PDB file of C-alpha atoms in Angstrom:
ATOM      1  CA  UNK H   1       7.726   9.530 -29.819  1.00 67.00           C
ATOM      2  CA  UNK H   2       6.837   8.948 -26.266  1.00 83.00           C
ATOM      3  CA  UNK H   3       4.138   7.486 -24.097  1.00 97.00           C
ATOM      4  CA  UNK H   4       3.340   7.509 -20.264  1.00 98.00           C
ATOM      5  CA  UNK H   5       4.961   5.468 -17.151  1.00 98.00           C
ATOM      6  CA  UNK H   6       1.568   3.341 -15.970  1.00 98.00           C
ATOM      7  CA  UNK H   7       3.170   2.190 -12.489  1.00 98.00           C
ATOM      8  CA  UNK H   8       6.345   2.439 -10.733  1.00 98.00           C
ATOM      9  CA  UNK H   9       7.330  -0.141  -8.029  1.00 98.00           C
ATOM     10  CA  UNK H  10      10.705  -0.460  -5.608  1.00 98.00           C
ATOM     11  CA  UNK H  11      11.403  -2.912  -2.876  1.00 97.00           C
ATOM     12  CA  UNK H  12      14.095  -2.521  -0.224  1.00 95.00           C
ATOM     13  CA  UNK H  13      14.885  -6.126   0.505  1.00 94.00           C
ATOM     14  CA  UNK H  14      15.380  -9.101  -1.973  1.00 90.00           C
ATOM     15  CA  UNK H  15      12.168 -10.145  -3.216  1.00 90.00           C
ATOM     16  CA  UNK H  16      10.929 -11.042  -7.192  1.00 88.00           C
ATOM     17  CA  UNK H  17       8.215  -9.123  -6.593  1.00 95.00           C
ATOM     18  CA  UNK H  18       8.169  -5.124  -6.032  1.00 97.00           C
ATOM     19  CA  UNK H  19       5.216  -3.156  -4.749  1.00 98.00           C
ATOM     20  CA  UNK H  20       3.440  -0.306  -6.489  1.00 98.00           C
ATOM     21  CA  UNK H  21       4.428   2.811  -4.972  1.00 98.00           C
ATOM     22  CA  UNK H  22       2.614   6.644  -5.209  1.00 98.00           C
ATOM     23  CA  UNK H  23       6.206   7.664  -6.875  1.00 98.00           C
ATOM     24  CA  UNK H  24      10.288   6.992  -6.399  1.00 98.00           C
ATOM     25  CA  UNK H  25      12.733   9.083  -6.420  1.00 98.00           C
ATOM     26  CA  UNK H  26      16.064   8.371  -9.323  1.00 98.00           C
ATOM     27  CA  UNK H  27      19.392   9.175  -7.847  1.00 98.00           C
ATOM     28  CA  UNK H  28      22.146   9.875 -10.339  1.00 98.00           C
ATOM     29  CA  UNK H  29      24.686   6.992 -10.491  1.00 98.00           C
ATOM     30  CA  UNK H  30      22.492   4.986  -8.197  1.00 97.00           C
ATOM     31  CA  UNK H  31      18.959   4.129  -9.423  1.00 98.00           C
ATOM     32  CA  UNK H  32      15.422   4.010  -7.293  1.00 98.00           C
ATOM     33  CA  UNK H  33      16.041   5.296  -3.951  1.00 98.00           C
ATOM     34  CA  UNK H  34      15.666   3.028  -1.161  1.00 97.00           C
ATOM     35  CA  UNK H  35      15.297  -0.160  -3.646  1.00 96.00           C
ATOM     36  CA  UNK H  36      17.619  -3.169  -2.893  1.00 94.00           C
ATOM     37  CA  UNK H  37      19.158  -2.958  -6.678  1.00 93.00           C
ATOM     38  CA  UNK H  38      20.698   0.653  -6.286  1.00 95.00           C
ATOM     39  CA  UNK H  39      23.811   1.075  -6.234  1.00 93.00           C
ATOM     40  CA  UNK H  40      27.227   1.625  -8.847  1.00 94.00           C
ATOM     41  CA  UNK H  41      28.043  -1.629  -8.686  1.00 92.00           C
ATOM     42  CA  UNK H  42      26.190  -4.727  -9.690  1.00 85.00           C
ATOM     43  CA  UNK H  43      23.644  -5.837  -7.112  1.00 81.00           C
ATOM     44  CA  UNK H  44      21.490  -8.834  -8.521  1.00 74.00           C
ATOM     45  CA  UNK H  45      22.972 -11.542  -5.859  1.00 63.00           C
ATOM     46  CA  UNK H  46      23.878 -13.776  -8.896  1.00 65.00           C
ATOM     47  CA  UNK H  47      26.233 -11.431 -10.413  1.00 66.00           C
ATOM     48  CA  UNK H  48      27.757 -10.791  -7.265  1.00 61.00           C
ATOM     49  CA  UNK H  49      28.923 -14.043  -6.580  1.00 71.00           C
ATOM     50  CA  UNK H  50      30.732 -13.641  -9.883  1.00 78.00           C
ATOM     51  CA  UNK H  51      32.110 -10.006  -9.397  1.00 80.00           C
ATOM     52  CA  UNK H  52      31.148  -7.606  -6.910  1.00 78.00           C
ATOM     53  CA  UNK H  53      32.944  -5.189  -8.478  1.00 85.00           C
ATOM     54  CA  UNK H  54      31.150  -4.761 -11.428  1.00 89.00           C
ATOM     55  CA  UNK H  55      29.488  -1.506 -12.875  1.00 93.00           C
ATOM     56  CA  UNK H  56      25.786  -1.826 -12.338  1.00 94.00           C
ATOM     57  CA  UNK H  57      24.363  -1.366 -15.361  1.00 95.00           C
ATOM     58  CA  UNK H  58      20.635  -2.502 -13.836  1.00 95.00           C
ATOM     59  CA  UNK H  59      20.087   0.406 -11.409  1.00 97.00           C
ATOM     60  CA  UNK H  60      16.533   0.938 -13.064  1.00 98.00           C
ATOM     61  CA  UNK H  61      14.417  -2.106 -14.704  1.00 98.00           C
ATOM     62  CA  UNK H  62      11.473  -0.853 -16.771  1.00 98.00           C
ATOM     63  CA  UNK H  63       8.750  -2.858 -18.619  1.00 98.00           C
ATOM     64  CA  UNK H  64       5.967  -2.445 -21.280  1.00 98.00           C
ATOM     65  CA  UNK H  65       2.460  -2.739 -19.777  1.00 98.00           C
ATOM     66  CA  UNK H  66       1.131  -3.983 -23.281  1.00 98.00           C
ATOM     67  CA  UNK H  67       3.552  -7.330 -21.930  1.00 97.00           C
ATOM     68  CA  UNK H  68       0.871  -7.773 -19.296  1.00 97.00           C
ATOM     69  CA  UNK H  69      -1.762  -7.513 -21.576  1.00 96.00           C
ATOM     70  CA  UNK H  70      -0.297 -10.345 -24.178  1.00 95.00           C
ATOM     71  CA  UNK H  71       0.348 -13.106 -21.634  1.00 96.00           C
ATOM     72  CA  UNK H  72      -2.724 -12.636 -19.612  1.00 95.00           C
ATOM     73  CA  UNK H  73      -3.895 -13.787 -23.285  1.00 95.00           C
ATOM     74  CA  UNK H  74      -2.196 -16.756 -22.768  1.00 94.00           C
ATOM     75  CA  UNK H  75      -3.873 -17.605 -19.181  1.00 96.00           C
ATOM     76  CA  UNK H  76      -1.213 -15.717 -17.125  1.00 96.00           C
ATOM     77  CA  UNK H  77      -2.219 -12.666 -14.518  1.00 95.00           C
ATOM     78  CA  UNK H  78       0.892 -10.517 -14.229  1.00 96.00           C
ATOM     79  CA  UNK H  79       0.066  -6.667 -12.796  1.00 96.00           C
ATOM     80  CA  UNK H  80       3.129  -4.124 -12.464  1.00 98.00           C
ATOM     81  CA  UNK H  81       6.135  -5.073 -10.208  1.00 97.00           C
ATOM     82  CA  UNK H  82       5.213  -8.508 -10.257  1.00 97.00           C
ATOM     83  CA  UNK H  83       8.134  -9.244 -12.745  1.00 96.00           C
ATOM     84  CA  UNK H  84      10.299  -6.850 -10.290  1.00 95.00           C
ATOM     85  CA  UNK H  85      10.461  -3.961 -12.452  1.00 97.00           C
ATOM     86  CA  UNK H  86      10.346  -0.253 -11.434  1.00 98.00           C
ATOM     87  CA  UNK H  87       9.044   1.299 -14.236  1.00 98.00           C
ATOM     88  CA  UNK H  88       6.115   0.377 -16.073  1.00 98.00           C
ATOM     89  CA  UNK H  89       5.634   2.089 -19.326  1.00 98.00           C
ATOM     90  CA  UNK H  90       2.119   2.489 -21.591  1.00 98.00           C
ATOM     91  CA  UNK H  91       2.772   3.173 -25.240  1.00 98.00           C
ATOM     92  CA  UNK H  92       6.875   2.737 -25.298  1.00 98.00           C
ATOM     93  CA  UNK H  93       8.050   0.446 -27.517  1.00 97.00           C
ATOM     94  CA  UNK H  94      11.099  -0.532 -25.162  1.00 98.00           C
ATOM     95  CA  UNK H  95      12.193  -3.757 -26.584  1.00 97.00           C
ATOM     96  CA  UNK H  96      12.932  -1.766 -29.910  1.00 95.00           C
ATOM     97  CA  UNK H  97      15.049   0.754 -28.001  1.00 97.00           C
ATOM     98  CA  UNK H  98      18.554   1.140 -29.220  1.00 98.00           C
ATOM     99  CA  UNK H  99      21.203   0.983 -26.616  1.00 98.00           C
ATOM    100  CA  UNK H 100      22.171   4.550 -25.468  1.00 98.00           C
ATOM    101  CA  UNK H 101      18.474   5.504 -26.039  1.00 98.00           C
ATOM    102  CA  UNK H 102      17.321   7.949 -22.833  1.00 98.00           C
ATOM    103  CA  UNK H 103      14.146   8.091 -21.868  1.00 98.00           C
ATOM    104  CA  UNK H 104      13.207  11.282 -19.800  1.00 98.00           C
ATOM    105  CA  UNK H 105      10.693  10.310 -16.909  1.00 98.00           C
ATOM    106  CA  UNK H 106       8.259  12.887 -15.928  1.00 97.00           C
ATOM    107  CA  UNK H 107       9.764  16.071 -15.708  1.00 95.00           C
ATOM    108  CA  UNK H 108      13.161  15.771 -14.291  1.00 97.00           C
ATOM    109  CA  UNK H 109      14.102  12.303 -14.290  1.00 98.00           C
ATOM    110  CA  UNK H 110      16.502  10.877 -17.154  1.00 98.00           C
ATOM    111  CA  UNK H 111      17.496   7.024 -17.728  1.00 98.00           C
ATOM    112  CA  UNK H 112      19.663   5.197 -20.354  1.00 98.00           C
ATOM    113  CA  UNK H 113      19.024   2.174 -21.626  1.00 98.00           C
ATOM    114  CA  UNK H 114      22.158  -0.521 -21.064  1.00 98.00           C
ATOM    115  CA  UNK H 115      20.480  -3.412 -22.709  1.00 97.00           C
ATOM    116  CA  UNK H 116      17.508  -6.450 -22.026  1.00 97.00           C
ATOM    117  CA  UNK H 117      16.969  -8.040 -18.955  1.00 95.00           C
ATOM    118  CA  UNK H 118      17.371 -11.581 -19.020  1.00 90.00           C
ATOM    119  CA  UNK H 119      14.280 -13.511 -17.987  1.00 89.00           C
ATOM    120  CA  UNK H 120      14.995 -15.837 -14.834  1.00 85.00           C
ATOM    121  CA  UNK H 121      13.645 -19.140 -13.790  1.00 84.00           C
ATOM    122  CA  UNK H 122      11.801 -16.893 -10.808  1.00 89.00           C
ATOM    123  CA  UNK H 123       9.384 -16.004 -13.167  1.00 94.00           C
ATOM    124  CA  UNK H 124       7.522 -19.620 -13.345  1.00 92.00           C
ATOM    125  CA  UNK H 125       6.915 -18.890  -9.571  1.00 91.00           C
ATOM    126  CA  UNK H 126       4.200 -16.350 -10.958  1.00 93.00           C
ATOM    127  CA  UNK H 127       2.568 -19.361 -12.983  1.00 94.00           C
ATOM    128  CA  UNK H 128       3.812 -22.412 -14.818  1.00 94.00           C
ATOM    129  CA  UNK H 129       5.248 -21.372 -17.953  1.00 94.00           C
ATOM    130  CA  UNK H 130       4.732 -18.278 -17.889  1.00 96.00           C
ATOM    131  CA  UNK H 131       9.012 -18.186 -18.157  1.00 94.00           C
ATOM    132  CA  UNK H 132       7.922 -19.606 -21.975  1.00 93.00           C
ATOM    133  CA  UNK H 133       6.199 -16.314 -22.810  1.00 94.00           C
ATOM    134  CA  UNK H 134       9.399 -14.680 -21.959  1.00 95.00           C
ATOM    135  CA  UNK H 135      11.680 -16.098 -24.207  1.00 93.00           C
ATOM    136  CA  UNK H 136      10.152 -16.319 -27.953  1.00 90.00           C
ATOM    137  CA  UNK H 137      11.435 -17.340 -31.235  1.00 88.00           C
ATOM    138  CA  UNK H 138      11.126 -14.583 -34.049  1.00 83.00           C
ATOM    139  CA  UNK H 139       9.751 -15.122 -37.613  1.00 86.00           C
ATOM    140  CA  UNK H 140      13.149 -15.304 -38.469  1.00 89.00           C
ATOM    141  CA  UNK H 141      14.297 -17.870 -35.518  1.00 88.00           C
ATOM    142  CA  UNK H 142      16.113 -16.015 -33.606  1.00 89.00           C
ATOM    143  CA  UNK H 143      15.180 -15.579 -30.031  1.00 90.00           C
ATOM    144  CA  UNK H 144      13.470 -12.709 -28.625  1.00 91.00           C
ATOM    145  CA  UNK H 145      13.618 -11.842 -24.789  1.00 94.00           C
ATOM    146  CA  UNK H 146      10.311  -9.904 -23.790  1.00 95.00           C
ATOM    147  CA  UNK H 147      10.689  -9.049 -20.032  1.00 94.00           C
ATOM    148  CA  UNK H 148      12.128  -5.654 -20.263  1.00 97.00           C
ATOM    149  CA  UNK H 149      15.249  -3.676 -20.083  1.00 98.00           C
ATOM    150  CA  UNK H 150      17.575  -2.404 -17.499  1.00 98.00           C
ATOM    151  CA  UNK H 151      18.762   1.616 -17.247  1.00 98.00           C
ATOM    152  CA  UNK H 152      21.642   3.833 -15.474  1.00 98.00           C
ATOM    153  CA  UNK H 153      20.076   6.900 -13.755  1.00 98.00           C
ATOM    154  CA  UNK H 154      21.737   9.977 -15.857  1.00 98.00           C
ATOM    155  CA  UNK H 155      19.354  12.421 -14.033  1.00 98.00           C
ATOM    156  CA  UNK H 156      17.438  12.263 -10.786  1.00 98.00           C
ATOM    157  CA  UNK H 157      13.870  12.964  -9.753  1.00 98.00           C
ATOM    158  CA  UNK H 158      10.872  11.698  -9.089  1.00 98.00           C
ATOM    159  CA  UNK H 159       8.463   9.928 -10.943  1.00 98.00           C
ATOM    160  CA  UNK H 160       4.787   8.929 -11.055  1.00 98.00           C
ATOM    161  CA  UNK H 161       2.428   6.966 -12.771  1.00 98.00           C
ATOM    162  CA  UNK H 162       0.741   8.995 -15.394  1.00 98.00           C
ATOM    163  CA  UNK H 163       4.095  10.928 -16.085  1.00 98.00           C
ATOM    164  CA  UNK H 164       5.109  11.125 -19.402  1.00 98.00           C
ATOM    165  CA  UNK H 165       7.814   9.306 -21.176  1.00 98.00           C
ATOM    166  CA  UNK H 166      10.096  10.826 -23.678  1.00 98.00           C
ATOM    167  CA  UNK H 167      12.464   8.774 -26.234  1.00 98.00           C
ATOM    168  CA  UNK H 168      15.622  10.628 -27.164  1.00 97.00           C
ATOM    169  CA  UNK H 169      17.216   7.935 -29.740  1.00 97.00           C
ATOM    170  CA  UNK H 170      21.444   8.195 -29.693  1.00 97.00           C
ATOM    171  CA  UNK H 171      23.025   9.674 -33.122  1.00 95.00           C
ATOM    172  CA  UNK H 172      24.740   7.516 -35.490  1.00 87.00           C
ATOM    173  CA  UNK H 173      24.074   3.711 -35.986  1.00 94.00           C
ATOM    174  CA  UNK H 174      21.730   2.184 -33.777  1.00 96.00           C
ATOM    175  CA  UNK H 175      23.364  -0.675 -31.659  1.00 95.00           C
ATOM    176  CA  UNK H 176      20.783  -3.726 -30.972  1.00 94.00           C
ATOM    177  CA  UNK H 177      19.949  -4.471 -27.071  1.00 97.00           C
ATOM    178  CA  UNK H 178      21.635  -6.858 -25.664  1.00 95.00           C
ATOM    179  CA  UNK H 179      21.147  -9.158 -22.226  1.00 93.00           C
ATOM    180  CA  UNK H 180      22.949  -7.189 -19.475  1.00 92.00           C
TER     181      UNK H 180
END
């Protein structure tokens, strides 16, 4: 199971939004080279206030294109790295991903999936309520986060848009994502 990586993004400074780039570079350990969220420990400016010192477990944020597709339903125009992700997958189902999944970027390149990224109030900024499409009650009421997951670099290299994606599900039982 597999599909492609549509876009890839990175900024260098603090910004919600991240350009679309020709290709970035995954360091081991780190994440997207030259992007302000690299690092080994946590680097979102909320988290550290609360601990500096811990593990970054959202060195690389990827979302599902087909997202774009389902809120511009609803009135909203989102395009890749508007939601700041790096990654922009076609034909993954990444919100169904299993903790420990890793996905193998292009040809070299390997993440693993930590858990879901937890939507912030930032997003509105894009459009009014678009935040609401984020965050969306299953048939079964329980709530469903939809604006991606975050990933530790396991194995640099580059990667492109139109590079394939791989899915390597973890043996044993499958842990649910959660917010990280």
């Amino acid at each position: 199971m597999g599909g492609a990586v549509a876009a890839v993004s990175s900024n260098g400074r603090y910004s919600f939004t991240k350009p679309n780039r020709e290709s970035v570079t995954l360091l081991a350990g780190l994440g997207v080279e030259g992007d302000v969220h690299a690092g080994t420990t946590v680097k979102h400016r909320f988290r550290m206030r609360r601990d500096p010192t811990q593990p970054n477990l959202r060195q690389v944020h990827l979302i599902h294109e087909e997202l774009f597709e389902e809120v511009r339903a609803a009135g909203f125009e989102v395009t890749a790295g508007a939601l700041g992700e790096n990654v922009t997958t076609r034909g993954v189902d990444l919100l169904g991903l299993p903790a420990g999944t890793l996905l193998r970027l292009g040809g070299e390149a390997v993440v693993e999936v930590t858990g879901l990224r937890n939507p912030c109030a930032q997003i509105d900024t894009l459009g009014k309520g678009l935040m609401r499409q984020m965050v969306v009650r299953g048939e079964d009421g329980t709530t469903r986060l939809r604006c991606g997951i975050m990933s530790v670099v396991v194995t640099g290299g580059t990667v492109r848009p139109g590079d394939p994606v791989e899915v390597l599900l973890p043996d044993g039982p499958h842990v649910p994502l959660e917010t990280v």
